[in-house]
Each structure stands twice: as C-alpha cells, then as structure tokens.
Coordinates of N, CA, C and O in Angstrom, one line a residue:
M613 N 0.8 -1.2 0.0 CA 0.0 0.0 0.0 C 0.9 1.2 0.0 O 1.8 1.4 0.8
A614 N 0.5 2.2 -0.8 CA 1.3 3.4 -0.9 C 1.1 4.3 0.2 O 2.0 4.9 0.7
N615 N -0.1 4.4 0.7 CA -0.4 5.4 1.8 C -1.4 4.8 2.8 O -2.5 4.6 2.5
D616 N -0.9 4.5 4.0 CA -1.7 3.9 5.0 C -2.4 5.0 5.9 O -3.2 4.7 6.7
T617 N -2.0 6.3 5.7 CA -2.6 7.3 6.5 C -4.0 7.6 6.0 O -4.2 7.8 4.8
Q618 N -4.9 7.6 6.9 CA -6.3 7.8 6.6 C -6.6 9.3 6.8 O -6.4 9.8 7.9
V619 N -7.2 9.9 5.8 CA -7.6 11.3 5.9 C -8.9 11.4 6.7 O -9.8 10.6 6.4
H620 N -9.0 12.3 7.6 CA -10.3 12.5 8.4 C -10.9 13.8 8.0 O -10.3 14.8 8.1
W621 N -12.2 13.7 7.6 CA -12.9 14.9 7.2 C -13.5 15.5 8.5 O -14.1 14.9 9.3
L622 N -13.2 16.8 8.7 CA -13.7 17.5 9.9 C -14.2 18.9 9.4 O -13.7 19.5 8.5
T623 N -15.3 19.3 10.1 CA -15.7 20.7 9.9 C -14.7 21.6 10.7 O -14.0 21.1 11.6
Q624 N -14.7 22.9 10.3 CA -13.8 23.8 11.1 C -14.2 23.8 12.6 O -13.4 23.8 13.5
D625 N -15.5 23.8 12.8 CA -16.0 23.7 14.2 C -15.5 22.5 15.0 O -15.0 22.6 16.1
S626 N -15.5 21.3 14.3 CA -15.0 20.1 15.0 C -13.5 20.2 15.2 O -13.0 19.8 16.2
Y627 N -12.8 20.7 14.2 CA -11.4 20.9 14.3 C -11.0 21.8 15.5 O -10.2 21.4 16.3
D628 N -11.7 22.9 15.6 CA -11.5 23.8 16.7 C -11.8 23.2 18.1 O -11.1 23.4 19.1
R629 N -12.9 22.4 18.1 CA -13.4 21.8 19.4 C -12.3 20.7 19.8 O -12.0 20.6 21.0
L630 N -11.8 19.9 18.8 CA -10.8 18.9 19.2 C -9.5 19.6 19.6 O -8.9 19.1 20.6
S631 N -9.1 20.7 19.0 CA -7.9 21.4 19.4 C -8.0 21.9 20.8 O -7.1 21.8 21.6
A632 N -9.2 22.5 21.1 CA -9.4 23.0 22.5 C -9.4 21.8 23.5 O -8.9 22.0 24.6
E633 N -10.0 20.7 23.2 CA -10.0 19.5 24.1 C -8.6 19.1 24.3 O -8.2 18.8 25.4
K634 N -7.8 19.0 23.2 CA -6.4 18.6 23.4 C -5.6 19.5 24.3 O -4.9 19.1 25.2
E635 N -5.8 20.9 24.1 CA -5.1 21.8 25.0 C -5.5 21.7 26.4 O -4.7 21.8 27.3
A636 N -6.8 21.4 26.7 CA -7.3 21.2 28.0 C -6.7 20.0 28.7 O -6.3 20.0 29.8
L637 N -6.6 18.9 27.9 CA -6.0 17.7 28.4 C -4.5 17.9 28.7 O -4.0 17.5 29.7
I638 N -3.8 18.6 27.8 CA -2.4 18.9 28.1 C -2.2 19.8 29.3 O -1.3 19.6 30.1
A639 N -3.1 20.8 29.5 CA -3.0 21.7 30.6 C -3.3 20.9 31.9 O -2.8 21.3 33.0
N640 N -4.0 19.8 31.8 CA -4.4 19.0 33.0 C -3.2 18.0 33.4 O -3.3 17.5 34.5
R641 N -2.2 17.9 32.6 CA -1.1 17.0 32.9 C -0.5 17.2 34.3 O -0.3 16.3 35.0
P642 N -0.1 18.5 34.6 CA 0.5 18.7 35.9 C -0.5 18.3 37.1 O 0.0 17.9 38.1
V643 N -1.8 18.5 36.9 CA -2.7 18.2 37.9 C -2.7 16.7 38.2 O -2.7 16.3 39.3
I644 N -2.8 15.9 37.1 CA -2.7 14.5 37.3 C -1.4 14.0 37.9 O -1.4 13.2 38.8
A645 N -0.3 14.6 37.4 CA 1.0 14.2 38.0 C 1.1 14.5 39.5 O 1.6 13.7 40.3
A646 N 0.5 15.7 39.9 CA 0.5 16.0 41.3 C -0.3 15.0 42.1 O 0.0 14.6 43.2
E647 N -1.5 14.6 41.5 CA -2.4 13.7 42.2 C -1.7 12.3 42.4 O -1.7 11.7 43.4
I648 N -1.0 11.9 41.3 CA -0.2 10.6 41.4 C 0.8 10.7 42.5 O 1.0 9.8 43.3
N649 N 1.6 11.8 42.5 CA 2.7 12.0 43.5 C 2.1 12.0 44.9 O 2.6 11.4 45.9
E650 N 1.0 12.7 45.1 CA 0.3 12.8 46.4 C -0.1 11.5 46.9 O 0.0 11.1 48.0
R651 N -0.7 10.7 46.0 CA -1.2 9.3 46.3 C 0.0 8.4 46.6 O -0.1 7.5 47.5
R652 N 1.0 8.6 45.9 CA 2.2 7.7 46.1 C 2.8 7.9 47.5 O 3.3 7.0 48.1
E653 N 2.7 9.2 48.0 CA 3.3 9.5 49.3 C 2.5 8.8 50.4 O 3.0 8.7 51.5
E654 N 1.2 8.4 50.1 CA 0.4 7.7 51.1 C 0.9 6.3 51.5 O 0.4 5.8 52.5
G655 N 1.8 5.8 50.8 CA 2.4 4.5 51.2 C 2.1 3.4 50.2 O 2.2 3.5 49.0
D656 N 1.8 2.2 50.8 CA 1.6 1.0 50.1 C 0.8 1.1 48.8 O -0.4 1.4 48.8
L657 N 1.4 1.0 47.6 CA 0.8 1.2 46.4 C -0.2 0.1 46.0 O -1.1 0.3 45.2
K658 N 0.0 -1.1 46.5 CA -0.8 -2.3 46.2 C -2.3 -2.0 46.7 O -3.2 -2.4 46.1
E659 N -2.3 -1.3 47.8 CA -3.6 -1.1 48.5 C -4.2 0.3 48.2 O -5.2 0.6 48.8
N660 N -3.5 1.1 47.4 CA -3.9 2.5 47.2 C -4.8 2.7 46.0 O -4.3 2.9 44.9
A661 N -6.1 2.6 46.2 CA -7.0 2.8 45.1 C -6.9 4.2 44.4 O -7.1 4.3 43.2
G662 N -6.7 5.2 45.2 CA -6.6 6.5 44.7 C -5.4 6.7 43.7 O -5.5 7.3 42.7
Y663 N -4.3 6.0 44.1 CA -3.1 6.1 43.2 C -3.4 5.4 41.9 O -3.2 5.9 40.8
H664 N -4.0 4.2 41.9 CA -4.4 3.4 40.7 C -5.4 4.2 39.9 O -5.3 4.1 38.6
A665 N -6.4 4.8 40.5 CA -7.4 5.6 39.8 C -6.7 6.8 39.0 O -7.0 7.0 37.9
A666 N -5.8 7.4 39.7 CA -5.1 8.6 39.1 C -4.2 8.1 37.9 O -4.2 8.7 36.9
R667 N -3.5 7.0 38.1 CA -2.7 6.4 37.0 C -3.6 6.0 35.8 O -3.3 6.2 34.6
E668 N -4.8 5.4 36.1 CA -5.7 5.0 35.0 C -6.2 6.3 34.3 O -6.3 6.3 33.0
Q669 N -6.6 7.3 35.0 CA -7.0 8.6 34.4 C -5.9 9.1 33.5 O -6.2 9.6 32.4
Q670 N -4.7 9.1 34.0 CA -3.6 9.6 33.2 C -3.4 8.8 31.9 O -3.2 9.4 30.8
G671 N -3.5 7.5 32.0 CA -3.4 6.7 30.8 C -4.5 7.0 29.8 O -4.3 7.1 28.6
Q672 N -5.8 7.2 30.3 CA -6.9 7.5 29.4 C -6.7 8.9 28.7 O -7.0 9.0 27.5
E673 N -6.2 9.8 29.5 CA -6.1 11.2 28.9 C -4.9 11.2 27.9 O -5.1 11.8 26.9
E674 N -3.9 10.5 28.2 CA -2.8 10.4 27.2 C -3.2 9.7 25.9 O -2.8 10.1 24.8
A675 N -4.0 8.7 26.0 CA -4.5 8.0 24.9 C -5.4 8.9 24.1 O -5.4 8.9 22.8
R676 N -6.3 9.7 24.7 CA -7.1 10.6 24.0 C -6.3 11.7 23.3 O -6.6 12.1 22.2
I677 N -5.2 12.2 23.9 CA -4.4 13.2 23.3 C -3.8 12.6 22.0 O -3.8 13.2 21.0
R678 N -3.3 11.3 22.1 CA -2.8 10.7 20.9 C -3.8 10.5 19.8 O -3.6 10.7 18.6
T679 N -5.1 10.2 20.2 CA -6.2 10.0 19.2 C -6.4 11.4 18.5 O -6.6 11.5 17.3
I680 N -6.5 12.4 19.3 CA -6.8 13.8 18.8 C -5.6 14.2 17.9 O -5.9 14.7 16.8
D681 N -4.4 13.9 18.3 CA -3.2 14.3 17.5 C -3.3 13.6 16.1 O -3.1 14.3 15.1
D682 N -3.7 12.4 16.1 CA -3.9 11.6 14.8 C -5.0 12.3 13.9 O -4.8 12.5 12.7
L683 N -6.1 12.6 14.6 CA -7.2 13.2 13.8 C -6.8 14.5 13.3 O -7.1 14.8 12.1
L684 N -6.2 15.3 14.1 CA -5.8 16.7 13.6 C -4.7 16.6 12.5 O -4.7 17.4 11.6
A685 N -3.8 15.7 12.7 CA -2.6 15.7 11.8 C -3.1 15.2 10.4 O -2.5 15.6 9.4
N686 N -4.2 14.4 10.4 CA -4.6 13.9 9.1 C -6.0 14.4 8.7 O -6.8 13.8 8.0
A687 N -6.3 15.6 9.2 CA -7.6 16.2 9.0 C -7.7 17.0 7.7 O -6.7 17.6 7.3
Q688 N -8.8 16.8 7.0 CA -9.1 17.6 5.9 C -10.3 18.5 6.3 O -11.4 18.0 6.6
V689 N -10.0 19.7 6.6 CA -11.0 20.6 7.1 C -11.8 21.2 5.9 O -11.3 21.7 4.9
G690 N -13.1 21.1 6.1 CA -14.0 21.6 5.1 C -15.4 22.0 5.7 O -15.6 21.8 6.9
E691 N -16.2 22.4 4.9 CA -17.6 22.7 5.3 C -18.5 21.5 5.2 O -18.3 20.6 4.3
A692 N -19.5 21.4 6.1 CA -20.5 20.4 6.0 C -21.2 20.6 4.7 O -21.3 21.7 4.2
P693 N -21.7 19.5 4.1 CA -22.4 19.6 2.8 C -23.7 20.5 3.0 O -24.2 20.6 4.1
T694 N -24.1 21.2 2.0 CA -25.3 22.0 2.0 C -26.4 21.3 1.3 O -27.5 21.8 1.3
E695 N -26.1 20.2 0.6 CA -27.1 19.6 -0.3 C -27.9 18.6 0.6 O -27.4 17.7 1.3
S696 N -29.2 18.6 0.4 CA -30.1 17.7 1.0 C -30.5 16.6 0.0 O -30.4 16.8 -1.2
G697 N -30.8 15.4 0.5 CA -31.3 14.4 -0.3 C -30.2 13.5 -0.9 O -30.5 12.5 -1.7
V698 N -29.0 13.7 -0.6 CA -27.8 12.9 -1.0 C -26.9 12.6 0.2 O -26.6 13.5 0.9
A699 N -26.6 11.3 0.3 CA -25.7 10.9 1.4 C -24.3 11.3 1.1 O -23.7 10.7 0.2
L700 N -23.7 12.2 1.8 CA -22.4 12.7 1.6 C -21.6 12.7 2.9 O -22.2 12.6 4.0
I701 N -20.3 12.8 2.9 CA -19.5 13.0 4.1 C -20.0 14.2 4.8 O -20.0 15.3 4.2
G702 N -20.4 14.1 6.1 CA -21.0 15.2 6.8 C -22.5 15.2 6.8 O -23.1 16.2 7.3
S703 N -23.1 14.2 6.2 CA -24.6 14.2 6.1 C -25.1 13.3 7.3 O -24.5 12.3 7.7
V704 N -26.2 13.7 7.8 CA -27.0 12.9 8.8 C -28.0 12.1 7.9 O -28.8 12.7 7.3
V705 N -27.9 10.8 8.0 CA -28.7 9.9 7.1 C -29.6 9.1 8.0 O -29.3 8.6 9.0
R706 N -30.9 9.0 7.5 CA -31.9 8.1 8.1 C -32.1 7.1 7.1 O -32.4 7.3 5.9
A707 N -31.9 5.8 7.5 CA -32.0 4.7 6.5 C -32.6 3.5 7.2 O -32.7 3.4 8.4
Y708 N -33.0 2.5 6.4 CA -33.4 1.2 7.0 C -32.8 0.1 6.2 O -32.3 0.3 5.1
Y709 N -32.8 -1.1 6.8 CA -32.0 -2.2 6.2 C -32.9 -3.4 5.7 O -33.9 -3.7 6.3
N710 N -32.4 -4.0 4.7 CA -33.1 -5.2 4.1 C -34.6 -5.1 3.9 O -35.3 -6.0 4.1
G711 N -35.0 -3.9 3.5 CA -36.4 -3.7 3.1 C -37.3 -3.6 4.3 O -38.5 -3.5 4.2
N712 N -36.8 -3.6 5.6 CA -37.6 -3.6 6.8 C -37.6 -2.2 7.3 O -36.6 -1.8 8.0
E713 N -38.7 -1.5 7.2 CA -38.7 -0.1 7.6 C -38.7 0.1 9.1 O -38.5 1.1 9.7
D714 N -38.9 -1.0 9.9 CA -38.8 -1.0 11.3 C -37.4 -0.9 11.8 O -37.1 -0.7 13.0
T715 N -36.4 -1.1 10.9 CA -35.0 -1.1 11.3 C -34.4 0.3 11.0 O -33.2 0.4 10.9
K716 N -35.2 1.4 11.0 CA -34.7 2.7 10.7 C -33.6 3.1 11.7 O -33.8 2.9 12.9
E717 N -32.6 3.7 11.2 CA -31.5 4.2 12.0 C -31.0 5.5 11.5 O -31.0 5.8 10.3
T718 N -30.6 6.4 12.4 CA -30.1 7.7 12.0 C -28.7 7.8 12.4 O -28.3 7.4 13.5
F719 N -27.8 8.2 11.4 CA -26.4 8.2 11.7 C -25.7 9.3 10.9 O -26.2 9.8 9.9
L720 N -24.5 9.7 11.3 CA -23.7 10.7 10.7 C -22.6 9.9 9.9 O -22.0 9.0 10.4
I721 N -22.4 10.4 8.6 CA -21.2 9.8 7.9 C -20.1 10.8 8.1 O -20.1 11.9 7.8
G722 N -19.1 10.3 8.9 CA -18.0 11.2 9.3 C -16.9 10.4 9.9 O -16.7 9.2 9.7
T723 N -16.1 11.1 10.8 CA -14.9 10.5 11.4 C -15.3 10.1 12.8 O -15.7 10.9 13.6
R724 N -15.1 8.8 13.2 CA -15.5 8.3 14.4 C -14.9 9.0 15.7 O -15.6 9.4 16.5
G725 N -13.6 9.2 15.7 CA -13.0 9.7 16.9 C -13.3 11.2 17.2 O -13.1 11.7 18.2
E726 N -13.9 11.8 16.1 CA -14.2 13.2 16.2 C -15.4 13.5 17.1 O -15.4 14.5 17.8
G727 N -16.3 12.6 17.1 CA -17.5 12.8 17.9 C -18.4 13.8 17.3 O -18.0 14.8 16.7
S728 N -19.7 13.6 17.4 CA -20.6 14.5 16.8 C -21.1 15.6 17.8 O -21.7 16.5 17.4
G729 N -20.8 15.4 19.1 CA -21.3 16.3 20.1 C -22.7 15.9 20.5 O -23.2 16.4 21.4
K730 N -23.3 15.0 19.7 CA -24.6 14.4 20.1 C -24.4 13.0 20.4 O -24.1 12.2 19.5
D731 N -24.4 12.6 21.7 CA -24.0 11.3 22.1 C -24.9 10.2 21.5 O -24.5 9.1 21.3
D732 N -26.2 10.5 21.1 CA -27.1 9.5 20.6 C -26.9 9.3 19.1 O -27.5 8.4 18.6
L733 N -26.1 10.1 18.4 CA -25.9 9.9 17.0 C -24.7 9.1 16.7 O -23.6 9.4 16.9
E734 N -25.0 7.9 16.1 CA -24.0 7.0 15.7 C -23.2 7.6 14.5 O -23.7 8.3 13.7
I735 N -21.9 7.3 14.5 CA -21.1 7.8 13.4 C -20.5 6.6 12.6 O -19.9 5.7 13.2
Y736 N -20.7 6.7 11.3 CA -20.1 5.6 10.4 C -19.0 6.3 9.5 O -19.3 7.3 8.9
S737 N -17.9 5.7 9.5 CA -16.8 6.2 8.6 C -17.2 6.1 7.2 O -17.8 5.1 6.8
P738 N -16.8 7.0 6.3 CA -17.0 6.9 4.9 C -16.2 5.7 4.3 O -16.5 5.2 3.2
D739 N -15.2 5.2 5.1 CA -14.4 4.0 4.6 C -15.0 2.7 5.1 O -14.5 1.7 4.8
S740 N -16.0 2.7 6.0 CA -16.7 1.5 6.4 C -17.5 0.9 5.3 O -17.8 1.6 4.3
P741 N -17.8 -0.4 5.4 CA -18.6 -1.0 4.3 C -19.9 -0.2 4.1 O -20.3 0.0 2.9
L742 N -20.6 0.1 5.1 CA -21.9 0.9 5.0 C -21.6 2.3 4.4 O -22.2 2.7 3.5
G743 N -20.5 2.9 4.9 CA -20.2 4.3 4.4 C -19.9 4.3 2.9 O -20.3 5.1 2.2
K744 N -19.0 3.3 2.5 CA -18.7 3.2 1.1 C -19.9 3.0 0.2 O -20.0 3.5 -0.9
A745 N -20.8 2.1 0.7 CA -22.0 1.7 -0.1 C -22.9 2.9 -0.2 O -23.5 3.1 -1.3
I746 N -23.1 3.7 0.8 CA -24.1 4.7 0.9 C -23.7 6.1 0.3 O -24.6 6.9 -0.1
L747 N -22.4 6.3 0.2 CA -22.0 7.6 -0.3 C -22.5 7.9 -1.7 O -22.4 7.1 -2.6
G748 N -23.2 9.0 -1.8 CA -23.7 9.4 -3.1 C -25.1 8.9 -3.4 O -25.8 9.3 -4.4
A749 N -25.7 8.1 -2.4 CA -27.0 7.6 -2.6 C -28.0 8.7 -2.4 O -27.9 9.5 -1.5
K750 N -29.1 8.7 -3.2 CA -30.1 9.7 -3.1 C -31.3 9.2 -2.2 O -31.4 7.9 -2.1
T751 N -32.1 10.1 -1.7 CA -33.3 9.7 -1.0 C -34.1 8.7 -1.8 O -34.4 8.9 -3.0
G752 N -34.5 7.5 -1.1 CA -35.3 6.5 -1.8 C -34.4 5.4 -2.4 O -34.9 4.4 -2.8
E753 N -33.1 5.7 -2.6 CA -32.2 4.7 -3.3 C -31.8 3.6 -2.3 O -31.6 3.9 -1.1
T754 N -31.7 2.4 -2.9 CA -31.3 1.2 -2.1 C -29.9 0.8 -2.6 O -29.7 0.7 -3.9
R755 N -29.0 0.5 -1.7 CA -27.6 0.1 -2.1 C -27.4 -1.2 -1.4 O -27.9 -1.5 -0.3
E756 N -26.5 -2.1 -1.9 CA -26.1 -3.3 -1.3 C -24.6 -3.2 -0.8 O -23.8 -2.5 -1.4
Y757 N -24.3 -3.9 0.3 CA -22.9 -4.0 0.8 C -22.8 -5.3 1.6 O -23.7 -5.9 2.0
T758 N -21.5 -5.7 1.7 CA -21.2 -6.8 2.5 C -20.8 -6.4 3.9 O -19.8 -5.7 4.1
A759 N -21.5 -6.9 4.9 CA -21.2 -6.5 6.3 C -20.0 -7.3 6.8 O -19.6 -8.3 6.1
P760 N -19.4 -6.8 7.9 CA -18.2 -7.5 8.4 C -18.4 -9.0 8.7 O -17.4 -9.8 8.6
N761 N -19.6 -9.4 8.9 CA -19.9 -10.8 9.2 C -20.0 -11.6 7.9 O -20.3 -12.8 7.9
G762 N -19.9 -10.9 6.7 CA -19.9 -11.6 5.4 C -21.3 -11.7 4.8 O -21.4 -12.1 3.6
K763 N -22.3 -11.2 5.5 CA -23.7 -11.2 4.9 C -23.9 -10.0 4.1 O -23.4 -8.9 4.3
S764 N -24.7 -10.2 3.0 CA -25.1 -9.1 2.2 C -26.2 -8.3 2.8 O -27.2 -9.0 3.3
V765 N -26.1 -7.0 2.8 CA -27.1 -6.2 3.5 C -27.6 -5.1 2.4 O -26.7 -4.6 1.7
S766 N -28.9 -4.9 2.4 CA -29.3 -3.7 1.6 C -29.7 -2.6 2.5 O -30.2 -2.8 3.6
V767 N -29.4 -1.4 2.1 CA -29.7 -0.2 2.9 C -30.4 0.8 2.0 O -30.0 1.0 0.9
T768 N -31.5 1.3 2.5 CA -32.4 2.3 1.8 C -32.3 3.6 2.5 O -32.6 3.7 3.7
V769 N -32.0 4.7 1.8 CA -31.9 6.0 2.3 C -33.3 6.6 2.4 O -34.0 6.6 1.4
V770 N -33.7 7.0 3.6 CA -35.0 7.7 3.8 C -34.8 9.2 3.7 O -35.5 9.9 2.9
T771 N -33.8 9.7 4.4 CA -33.4 11.2 4.3 C -31.9 11.3 4.4 O -31.2 10.4 5.0
A772 N -31.4 12.4 3.9 CA -30.0 12.7 4.0 C -30.0 14.3 4.1 O -30.4 15.0 3.2
E773 N -29.5 14.8 5.3 CA -29.5 16.2 5.5 C -28.1 16.6 6.0 O -27.4 15.9 6.6
P774 N -27.7 17.9 5.7 CA -26.4 18.4 6.2 C -26.4 18.3 7.7 O -27.4 18.6 8.3
Y775 N -25.2 17.9 8.3 CA -25.1 17.9 9.7 C -25.1 19.3 10.3 O -24.4 20.2 9.7
Q776 N -25.8 19.6 11.3 CA -25.9 20.8 12.0 C -25.3 20.6 13.4 O -25.9 19.9 14.2
S777 N -24.1 21.3 13.7 CA -23.5 21.0 15.0 C -24.2 21.8 16.1 O -25.0 22.7 15.8

C-alpha cells in the first residue's frame, strides 16, 4: 500500500473543538502528575485505590491526546455539505435495512474519533462497508454492501441532511 494514512474529514467547528479539548488535556497533565505523587506518598501502592485511579485517568487522557493528534494531523477541514437528499460525508442519514422499515437508524457519515457532540448519533466512517456503499445515494435509493460478518445487506436512504452542530 502506498499510503496507510487515513484522511479524516472535519468541519472547522469540529477541528476547533478537538484542538481545544487537546489543549485542556495537556493543561491537566500537571494536575494528574501532582495527584499521582500525592497518592504515592500515602504509602503501600498495592492497597492504594486513589493512586491506581489517578494512573488510570492519566493513561486514558494520554490515549485521548494521541487520538486527537492523529485526527488533527490527518484532517481535511471543510464545510459540511449543504445539499439535502444525497448521502455525503458530513450528512446525517436516516435509513433502513433489508427492506424492513422497522429497522430505521439515523447516523452521521464522518470521522469516528471526532464525535458529533450528540451522544445518541452513531457515526459511520465513509471508509466503512456501509459508508462506502451509501456515499452518493439519493433519498429512496437502495444500495447493497457486505457486512463485516460476510452477509449481504441492503440499505435504503430515507433522508440525508447536512449535519448541524
């Protein structure tokens, strides 16, 4: 493969929000380090839940900084689509599966680690099997794709609207 780096599409708003989150996490490093040192002074580390919790938090925050670094380093910043009725990167799509309208799901076609700011909105990468199949699909159009479990799935677009943060 010539290029293993995956480009992540982000709106300017998302890019700015991720940059601010990264700066806040970096600014919190001394606070976590002080907490770890304070807990270490308490003595026996095997029995010290506060020490282990602080180390766990430090690990999670450092992992999030690395994730944000990757997203920002490989970001393609652009505007959310303005076109309705077509599934594009940055579109919120409502669709159903295998002809069953009871399976309706609403999701954003975008970058997973970026987060939509709306916890209940699932995010599918444009590089996922569903994302690849549905890109460019118009309202009412049905597309087929192979799910990770190997089964063929049909997906029908009900609506596709530009994402509003």
